[in-house]
Coordinates of C-alpha atoms in Angstrom, one line a residue:
X28 CA -17.8 6.8 -1.8
X29 CA -15.7 4.2 0.2
X30 CA -12.9 1.8 0.4
X31 CA -14.1 -1.0 2.7
X32 CA -17.3 -2.7 3.8
X33 CA -18.3 -2.9 7.5
X34 CA -18.6 -6.7 7.3
X35 CA -15.6 -7.3 5.1
X36 CA -12.6 -9.3 6.0
X37 CA -10.7 -8.7 2.8
X38 CA -7.2 -10.0 2.1
X39 CA -4.5 -7.5 1.3
X40 CA -0.9 -8.3 2.3
X41 CA 2.3 -6.3 2.4
X42 CA 5.8 -7.8 2.4
X43 CA 9.1 -5.9 3.0
X44 CA 12.5 -7.3 2.1
X45 CA 15.0 -4.9 3.7
X46 CA 17.9 -7.1 4.6
X47 CA 19.1 -8.6 1.3
X48 CA 22.2 -6.4 0.9
X49 CA 21.2 -5.5 -2.7
X50 CA 18.1 -3.3 -2.6
X51 CA 15.2 -2.5 -0.3
X52 CA 12.1 -4.0 -2.0
X53 CA 8.5 -4.3 -0.9
X54 CA 5.3 -5.8 -2.3
X55 CA 1.6 -6.0 -1.7
X56 CA -1.6 -7.5 -2.9
X57 CA -4.8 -5.5 -3.4
X58 CA -7.9 -7.6 -2.7
X59 CA -11.3 -6.1 -3.3
X60 CA -14.9 -7.1 -4.3
X61 CA -14.8 -5.0 -7.4
X62 CA -12.3 -3.0 -9.5
X63 CA -10.8 -0.1 -7.6
X64 CA -10.2 1.5 -11.0
X65 CA -6.4 1.6 -10.4
X66 CA -4.6 4.2 -12.5
X67 CA -0.8 4.6 -12.4
X68 CA -0.2 8.3 -11.9
X69 CA 2.9 10.5 -11.9
X70 CA 2.4 13.5 -9.6
X71 CA 5.1 16.2 -9.8
X72 CA 6.2 18.6 -7.0
X73 CA 4.3 21.8 -6.4
X74 CA 0.7 20.4 -6.5
X75 CA -1.9 22.2 -4.3
X76 CA -3.8 19.8 -2.1
X77 CA -7.0 20.1 -0.1
X78 CA -7.2 17.1 2.3
X79 CA -11.0 17.5 2.6
X80 CA -12.0 17.3 -1.0
X81 CA -13.5 14.2 -2.6
X82 CA -14.4 14.6 -6.3
X83 CA -14.7 18.4 -5.8
X84 CA -16.9 18.1 -2.7
X85 CA -15.7 19.0 0.7
X86 CA -16.2 16.3 3.3
X87 CA -14.1 18.0 6.0
X88 CA -16.2 21.1 6.5
X89 CA -14.0 22.7 9.2
X90 CA -10.3 23.2 9.0
X91 CA -9.3 20.9 6.1
X92 CA -5.6 20.3 5.7
X93 CA -4.0 22.2 2.8
X94 CA -0.5 21.7 1.5
X95 CA 1.8 21.9 -1.6
X96 CA 3.5 18.7 -2.6
X97 CA 7.2 18.8 -1.7
X98 CA 8.2 15.6 -3.5
X99 CA 7.1 14.0 -6.7
X100 CA 5.6 10.6 -6.6
X101 CA 4.1 7.6 -8.5
X102 CA 0.7 6.6 -7.1
X103 CA -1.7 3.8 -7.8
X104 CA -5.0 5.7 -7.3
X105 CA -8.2 4.2 -6.0
X106 CA -11.6 5.3 -7.5
X107 CA -9.8 8.5 -8.6
X108 CA -10.1 10.0 -5.1
X109 CA -7.0 8.9 -3.3
X110 CA -3.9 6.8 -3.3
X111 CA -3.8 3.1 -2.3
X112 CA -0.1 2.4 -3.0
X113 CA 2.9 4.5 -4.1
X114 CA 6.5 5.6 -4.1
X115 CA 8.0 9.0 -4.0
X116 CA 11.3 10.4 -5.4
X117 CA 13.1 10.0 -2.1
X118 CA 12.5 6.3 -1.9
X119 CA 9.6 6.4 0.6
X120 CA 6.8 3.9 -0.2
X121 CA 3.5 3.1 1.3
X122 CA 0.5 0.8 1.1
X123 CA -3.1 1.3 2.3
X124 CA -4.7 -1.9 3.6
X125 CA -8.1 -2.6 5.1
X126 CA -8.5 -3.0 8.9
X127 CA -12.0 -3.6 10.2
X128 CA -11.1 -2.4 13.7
X129 CA -10.0 1.1 12.5
X130 CA -11.5 3.9 14.5
X131 CA -10.3 7.4 13.6
X132 CA -12.2 8.9 16.6
X133 CA -14.4 12.0 16.8
X134 CA -13.4 15.0 14.7
X135 CA -11.1 17.4 16.4
X136 CA -11.4 20.6 14.4
X137 CA -8.4 22.1 16.1
X138 CA -6.3 19.9 13.8
X139 CA -6.3 20.1 10.0
X140 CA -8.3 17.2 8.7
X141 CA -7.3 14.8 5.9
X142 CA -9.8 12.2 4.5
X143 CA -8.5 8.7 4.6
X144 CA -8.1 8.3 0.9
X145 CA -5.4 11.0 0.9
X146 CA -3.6 9.8 4.0
X147 CA -0.9 8.0 2.1
X148 CA -0.6 10.8 -0.5
X149 CA -0.1 13.4 2.2
X150 CA 2.9 11.5 3.5
X151 CA 4.3 10.8 0.0
X152 CA 4.0 14.5 -0.8
X153 CA 5.7 15.7 2.4
X154 CA 8.1 13.1 3.8
X155 CA 11.5 11.8 2.7
X156 CA 11.5 8.8 5.0
X157 CA 9.5 6.9 7.7
X158 CA 10.7 9.1 10.6
X159 CA 9.4 12.2 8.8
X160 CA 6.1 10.5 8.2
X161 CA 5.6 9.8 11.9
X162 CA 6.5 13.4 12.8
X163 CA 3.9 14.7 10.3
X164 CA 1.2 12.6 12.0
X165 CA 1.3 14.9 15.0
X166 CA 0.0 17.8 13.0
X167 CA -3.2 16.4 11.3
X168 CA -6.2 14.3 11.9
X169 CA -7.3 11.5 9.6
X170 CA -11.1 11.5 8.8
X171 CA -13.1 8.7 7.4
X172 CA -14.4 8.7 3.8
X173 CA -16.7 6.6 1.8
X174 CA -16.5 5.3 -1.7
X175 CA -18.9 3.0 -3.6
X176 CA -20.9 2.4 -0.4
X177 CA -18.0 1.3 1.7
X178 CA -16.2 3.1 4.5
X179 CA -12.4 3.6 4.5
X180 CA -11.4 1.7 7.6
X181 CA -7.7 1.4 6.6
X182 CA -4.3 1.2 8.1
X183 CA -0.9 2.0 6.5
X184 CA 2.4 0.3 6.0
X185 CA 5.3 2.5 5.3
X186 CA 9.0 1.8 4.3
X187 CA 11.9 3.8 3.0
X188 CA 15.1 3.3 1.0
X189 CA 17.1 3.0 4.3
X190 CA 15.1 -0.1 5.2
X191 CA 13.0 1.5 8.0
X192 CA 9.4 0.4 8.4
X193 CA 6.3 1.5 10.3
X194 CA 2.7 0.2 10.6
X195 CA 0.2 2.9 11.4
X196 CA -3.3 2.1 12.8
X197 CA -6.1 4.0 14.5
X198 CA -7.6 2.0 17.3
X199 CA -10.2 3.4 19.6
X200 CA -9.5 6.8 18.2
X201 CA -5.8 6.8 18.9
X202 CA -2.9 6.4 16.6
X203 CA -0.9 3.2 17.3
X204 CA 2.6 3.0 15.6
X205 CA 4.8 -0.1 15.3
X206 CA 8.1 1.4 14.1
X207 CA 11.2 -0.6 13.2
X208 CA 12.9 -2.4 10.4
X209 CA 11.7 -5.7 11.9
X210 CA 8.1 -5.1 10.9
X211 CA 8.2 -6.7 7.5
X212 CA 4.8 -8.4 7.0
X213 CA 1.3 -7.0 7.4
X214 CA -2.2 -8.1 6.5
X215 CA -5.6 -7.1 7.9
X216 CA -7.5 -7.9 11.1
X217 CA -6.8 -8.4 13.9
X218 CA -4.8 -5.3 14.9
X219 CA -1.0 -5.5 14.4
X220 CA -0.2 -6.2 18.0
X221 CA -2.5 -9.2 18.0
X222 CA -1.0 -10.4 14.7
X223 CA 2.5 -10.2 16.2
X224 CA 1.3 -12.2 19.3
X225 CA -0.1 -14.9 17.0
X226 CA 3.2 -15.0 15.1
X227 CA 5.0 -15.7 18.3
X228 CA 2.9 -18.8 19.0
X229 CA 4.9 -20.5 16.2
X230 CA 8.0 -18.8 14.9
X231 CA 7.4 -18.8 11.2
X232 CA 10.4 -16.4 10.7
X233 CA 12.6 -19.5 11.4
X234 CA 11.1 -22.1 9.0
X235 CA 11.9 -25.7 8.6
X236 CA 10.7 -28.4 6.2
X237 CA 8.7 -30.0 9.0
X238 CA 6.9 -26.9 10.1
X239 CA 3.1 -27.1 9.4
X240 CA 2.1 -24.1 7.3
X241 CA -1.5 -22.6 7.4
X242 CA -3.0 -22.6 4.0
X243 CA -6.2 -20.6 4.2
X244 CA -6.7 -17.1 2.8
X245 CA -7.8 -15.4 6.0
X246 CA -5.6 -12.6 7.3
X247 CA -3.9 -14.6 10.1
X248 CA -2.9 -17.5 7.8
X249 CA -1.6 -15.2 5.2
X250 CA 0.4 -13.3 7.7
X251 CA 2.1 -16.5 8.9
X252 CA 2.6 -17.9 5.5
X253 CA 4.2 -14.6 4.2
X254 CA 6.5 -14.6 7.2
X255 CA 7.5 -18.2 6.5
X256 CA 8.3 -17.7 2.8
X257 CA 10.0 -14.3 3.4
X258 CA 12.4 -16.0 5.8
X259 CA 13.3 -18.5 3.0
X260 CA 14.2 -16.0 0.4
X261 CA 17.8 -16.6 -0.8
X262 CA 20.3 -13.7 -1.2
X263 CA 19.5 -12.1 -4.6
X264 CA 22.2 -11.6 -7.2
X265 CA 20.3 -8.8 -9.1
X266 CA 17.1 -6.7 -9.1
X267 CA 15.4 -9.3 -11.2
X268 CA 15.7 -11.8 -8.4
X269 CA 14.6 -9.4 -5.7
X270 CA 11.4 -8.6 -7.5
X271 CA 10.8 -12.2 -8.4
X272 CA 11.1 -13.1 -4.7
X273 CA 8.6 -10.5 -3.6
X274 CA 6.1 -11.3 -6.3
X275 CA 6.4 -15.0 -5.5
X276 CA 5.3 -14.4 -1.9
X277 CA 2.6 -12.0 -3.1
X278 CA 1.2 -14.6 -5.4
X279 CA 1.4 -17.2 -2.7
X280 CA -0.9 -15.2 -0.4
X281 CA -3.3 -14.0 -3.1
X282 CA -6.9 -15.0 -3.4
X283 CA -7.4 -16.7 -6.8
X284 CA -9.4 -14.6 -9.2
X285 CA -13.0 -15.8 -9.4
X286 CA -12.8 -18.0 -6.2
X287 CA -16.1 -18.0 -4.3
X288 CA -14.9 -16.5 -1.1
X289 CA -17.3 -13.6 -0.9
X290 CA -19.6 -15.5 1.6
X291 CA -16.7 -15.3 4.0
X292 CA -16.1 -11.6 3.3
X293 CA -12.8 -12.3 1.6
X294 CA -12.3 -11.0 -1.9
X295 CA -10.2 -11.8 -4.9
X296 CA -6.8 -10.3 -5.5
X297 CA -7.2 -7.5 -8.0
X298 CA -3.5 -6.6 -8.5
X299 CA 0.0 -7.0 -7.0
X300 CA 2.8 -4.5 -6.8
X301 CA 6.5 -4.7 -6.1
X302 CA 8.7 -1.7 -5.4
X303 CA 12.5 -1.2 -5.6
X304 CA 12.9 1.7 -3.2
X305 CA 16.7 1.8 -3.8
X306 CA 16.4 2.4 -7.6
X307 CA 12.9 3.9 -7.7
X308 CA 11.2 1.3 -9.9
X309 CA 7.6 0.3 -9.5
X310 CA 6.3 -3.0 -10.7
X311 CA 2.6 -3.7 -11.3
X312 CA 0.7 -7.0 -12.1
X313 CA -3.0 -7.0 -12.8
X314 CA -4.3 -10.4 -11.9
X315 CA -6.5 -10.6 -15.0
X316 CA -3.5 -9.8 -17.3
X317 CA -0.5 -12.2 -18.0
X318 CA 1.9 -9.3 -18.1
X319 CA 4.1 -7.6 -15.5
X320 CA 4.7 -4.0 -16.2
X321 CA 7.1 -1.5 -14.5
X322 CA 7.8 2.2 -14.2
X323 CA 11.1 3.9 -13.7
X324 CA 10.4 7.1 -11.7
X325 CA 13.7 8.6 -12.6
X326 CA 12.6 8.9 -16.2
X327 CA 10.0 11.5 -15.4
X328 CA 10.3 15.2 -14.8
X329 CA 8.9 15.8 -11.3
X330 CA 9.7 19.6 -11.3
X331 CA 7.0 21.9 -10.2
X332 CA 4.9 22.9 -13.2
X333 CA 5.5 19.5 -15.0
X334 CA 2.2 17.8 -16.0
X335 CA 0.7 15.0 -14.0
X336 CA 0.8 11.9 -16.1
X337 CA -1.3 8.7 -16.1
X338 CA -1.5 5.2 -17.5
X339 CA -4.4 2.7 -17.3
X340 CA -2.8 -0.7 -16.5
X341 CA -5.8 -2.6 -17.8
X342 CA -4.4 -3.1 -21.2
X343 CA -3.3 -6.5 -22.6
X344 CA -0.8 -4.8 -24.9
X345 CA 1.3 -3.4 -22.1
X346 CA 4.4 -5.3 -21.0
X347 CA 7.8 -4.5 -19.5
X348 CA 9.0 -0.9 -19.0
X349 CA 5.9 1.3 -19.7
X350 CA 7.5 4.6 -18.6
X351 CA 7.2 6.0 -22.1
X352 CA 3.5 5.0 -22.3
X353 CA 2.2 7.6 -19.8
X354 CA 0.1 10.4 -21.1
X355 CA -0.2 14.0 -19.6
X356 CA -3.3 14.9 -17.8
X357 CA -5.1 18.2 -18.2
X358 CA -5.5 18.3 -14.4
X359 CA -3.9 16.3 -11.6
X360 CA -6.3 14.1 -9.6
X361 CA -7.4 15.0 -6.1

């Protein structure tokens, strides 16, 4: 099983709005050549994890990481084997995006191993903020995984309710971290340091009506366009305006559903999310559905022993607050 093809360019984007004086909010697009089978899943505290298991099979033969979830979370799962996007009860959120240049390096069995599909979930389970996430990375090694014939060459964007941000990438086998509240936009290739250098060529964070704006759907153009529109967001008056602003940018950098971009290795946007980290609300928009739905994490019991709960968002009858629509699972995923 996998998350990303070796020749793919893909088109995921993450946007963070952490300086609006009302709430810390973030958003992302998920772009993929097929359905990732997203399921919105509530995961309570106290769940036993094995970082080497994929669908009951161990892919980290020696020294897999094992832990018990310290915090409850809401995850958008991918193929049922990991977490692509999510939020925990402390206001830590994260997003898994594709990066072709990812190289996790050779396996070092002296460190507990976690397959890439559980990388984000490991952090949501164990960290209350971005700084704690970074400290946790010293203790484990991320190991590649495959799903549906594609390898999980991914990087992570993290943010917390305090407005902190970090981009985590593995390049030439080494973890590269960009840590700071100023890292607000992220796409795919090239690596993040190269993206930042490209952004400096023309400062899209200080837009004007005369500034030419790139309009393609490749990662570089989307990065610049998202930075441009993010800088134009007006101060919001309420949560509704913050989420509308984030989703407006996410839609602007989306790849239209059904557009024939596959020959370029760029895939349609499957879904978009927006997260209010301050108030623990998670918004989800499937691109083949006309409805935006949201989940209030504070409405769930996250105590150890509470059931994991799930909701399939691919349902045209769903709209608005769907917190009451979740159903308990017999067994928590992964």
